[in-house]
């Protein structure tokens, strides 16, 4: 699941010409749960990935340089 998340982020960044700075301690704990990515938003230099875990929203913020 982490690989899928990573690939989706890079595919998205590729299309916007950005580079991701991954924060492993933020993303790695999520790889053991089932994640549905339902929105990827690119605002200024920040990409917000909103995922769902047990009906709670989790926001992952990734800086783009």
PDB file of C-alpha atoms in Angstrom:
ATOM      1  CA  UNK A   1       0.000   0.000   0.000  1.00  0.00           C
ATOM      2  CA  UNK A   2       2.887   2.341   0.784  1.00  0.00           C
ATOM      3  CA  UNK A   3       4.311   1.682  -2.673  1.00  0.00           C
ATOM      4  CA  UNK A   4       0.970   2.523  -4.285  1.00  0.00           C
ATOM      5  CA  UNK A   5       0.755   5.720  -2.227  1.00  0.00           C
ATOM      6  CA  UNK A   6       4.324   6.605  -3.187  1.00  0.00           C
ATOM      7  CA  UNK A   7       3.684   5.945  -6.874  1.00  0.00           C
ATOM      8  CA  UNK A   8       0.502   8.020  -6.849  1.00  0.00           C
ATOM      9  CA  UNK A   9       2.325  10.914  -5.219  1.00  0.00           C
ATOM     10  CA  UNK A  10       5.167  10.763  -7.733  1.00  0.00           C
ATOM     11  CA  UNK A  11       2.798  10.441 -10.687  1.00  0.00           C
ATOM     12  CA  UNK A  12       0.925  13.499  -9.419  1.00  0.00           C
ATOM     13  CA  UNK A  13       4.150  15.425  -8.816  1.00  0.00           C
ATOM     14  CA  UNK A  14       5.487  14.439 -12.216  1.00  0.00           C
ATOM     15  CA  UNK A  15       2.485  16.072 -13.838  1.00  0.00           C
ATOM     16  CA  UNK A  16       3.003  19.283 -11.820  1.00  0.00           C
ATOM     17  CA  UNK A  17       6.794  19.297 -12.092  1.00  0.00           C
ATOM     18  CA  UNK A  18       7.410  19.067  -8.346  1.00  0.00           C
ATOM     19  CA  UNK A  19       9.561  16.944  -6.062  1.00  0.00           C
ATOM     20  CA  UNK A  20       8.364  15.323  -2.853  1.00  0.00           C
ATOM     21  CA  UNK A  21      10.088  15.445   0.500  1.00  0.00           C
ATOM     22  CA  UNK A  22       8.851  12.354   2.303  1.00  0.00           C
ATOM     23  CA  UNK A  23       8.441  12.328   6.055  1.00  0.00           C
ATOM     24  CA  UNK A  24       8.800   8.578   6.753  1.00  0.00           C
ATOM     25  CA  UNK A  25       7.450   8.715  10.321  1.00  0.00           C
ATOM     26  CA  UNK A  26       4.247  10.219   8.935  1.00  0.00           C
ATOM     27  CA  UNK A  27       3.703   7.811   6.068  1.00  0.00           C
ATOM     28  CA  UNK A  28       5.189   4.495   7.207  1.00  0.00           C
ATOM     29  CA  UNK A  29       2.710   3.836  10.072  1.00  0.00           C
ATOM     30  CA  UNK A  30      -0.089   4.042   7.503  1.00  0.00           C
ATOM     31  CA  UNK A  31       1.214   1.212   5.324  1.00  0.00           C
ATOM     32  CA  UNK A  32      -0.273  -1.470   7.582  1.00  0.00           C
ATOM     33  CA  UNK A  33      -3.839  -0.173   7.302  1.00  0.00           C
ATOM     34  CA  UNK A  34      -6.178  -0.025   4.343  1.00  0.00           C
ATOM     35  CA  UNK A  35      -5.992   3.461   2.923  1.00  0.00           C
ATOM     36  CA  UNK A  36      -8.323   5.042   0.414  1.00  0.00           C
ATOM     37  CA  UNK A  37      -6.905   8.129  -1.176  1.00  0.00           C
ATOM     38  CA  UNK A  38      -9.849  10.222  -2.152  1.00  0.00           C
ATOM     39  CA  UNK A  39      -8.316  13.626  -2.712  1.00  0.00           C
ATOM     40  CA  UNK A  40      -4.950  14.966  -3.745  1.00  0.00           C
ATOM     41  CA  UNK A  41      -4.712  18.742  -3.719  1.00  0.00           C
ATOM     42  CA  UNK A  42      -1.844  20.909  -4.906  1.00  0.00           C
ATOM     43  CA  UNK A  43      -1.848  24.345  -3.281  1.00  0.00           C
ATOM     44  CA  UNK A  44       1.159  26.653  -3.668  1.00  0.00           C
ATOM     45  CA  UNK A  45       4.185  24.642  -2.476  1.00  0.00           C
ATOM     46  CA  UNK A  46       2.174  22.197  -0.428  1.00  0.00           C
ATOM     47  CA  UNK A  47       0.478  18.980  -1.432  1.00  0.00           C
ATOM     48  CA  UNK A  48      -2.215  17.800   0.932  1.00  0.00           C
ATOM     49  CA  UNK A  49      -3.067  14.124   0.720  1.00  0.00           C
ATOM     50  CA  UNK A  50      -6.260  13.330   2.550  1.00  0.00           C
ATOM     51  CA  UNK A  51      -6.703   9.677   3.515  1.00  0.00           C
ATOM     52  CA  UNK A  52      -9.331   7.854   5.514  1.00  0.00           C
ATOM     53  CA  UNK A  53      -8.757   5.511   8.439  1.00  0.00           C
ATOM     54  CA  UNK A  54     -11.755   4.126  10.292  1.00  0.00           C
ATOM     55  CA  UNK A  55     -13.963   7.065   9.279  1.00  0.00           C
ATOM     56  CA  UNK A  56     -11.382   9.579  10.474  1.00  0.00           C
ATOM     57  CA  UNK A  57      -9.588  11.889   8.100  1.00  0.00           C
ATOM     58  CA  UNK A  58      -5.800  11.964   8.188  1.00  0.00           C
ATOM     59  CA  UNK A  59      -3.958  14.785   6.470  1.00  0.00           C
ATOM     60  CA  UNK A  60      -0.457  14.207   5.112  1.00  0.00           C
ATOM     61  CA  UNK A  61       1.359  17.389   4.190  1.00  0.00           C
ATOM     62  CA  UNK A  62       4.237  17.078   1.737  1.00  0.00           C
ATOM     63  CA  UNK A  63       6.396  20.057   0.826  1.00  0.00           C
ATOM     64  CA  UNK A  64       7.196  20.583  -2.830  1.00  0.00           C
ATOM     65  CA  UNK A  65      10.373  22.344  -3.950  1.00  0.00           C
TER      66      UNK A  65
END
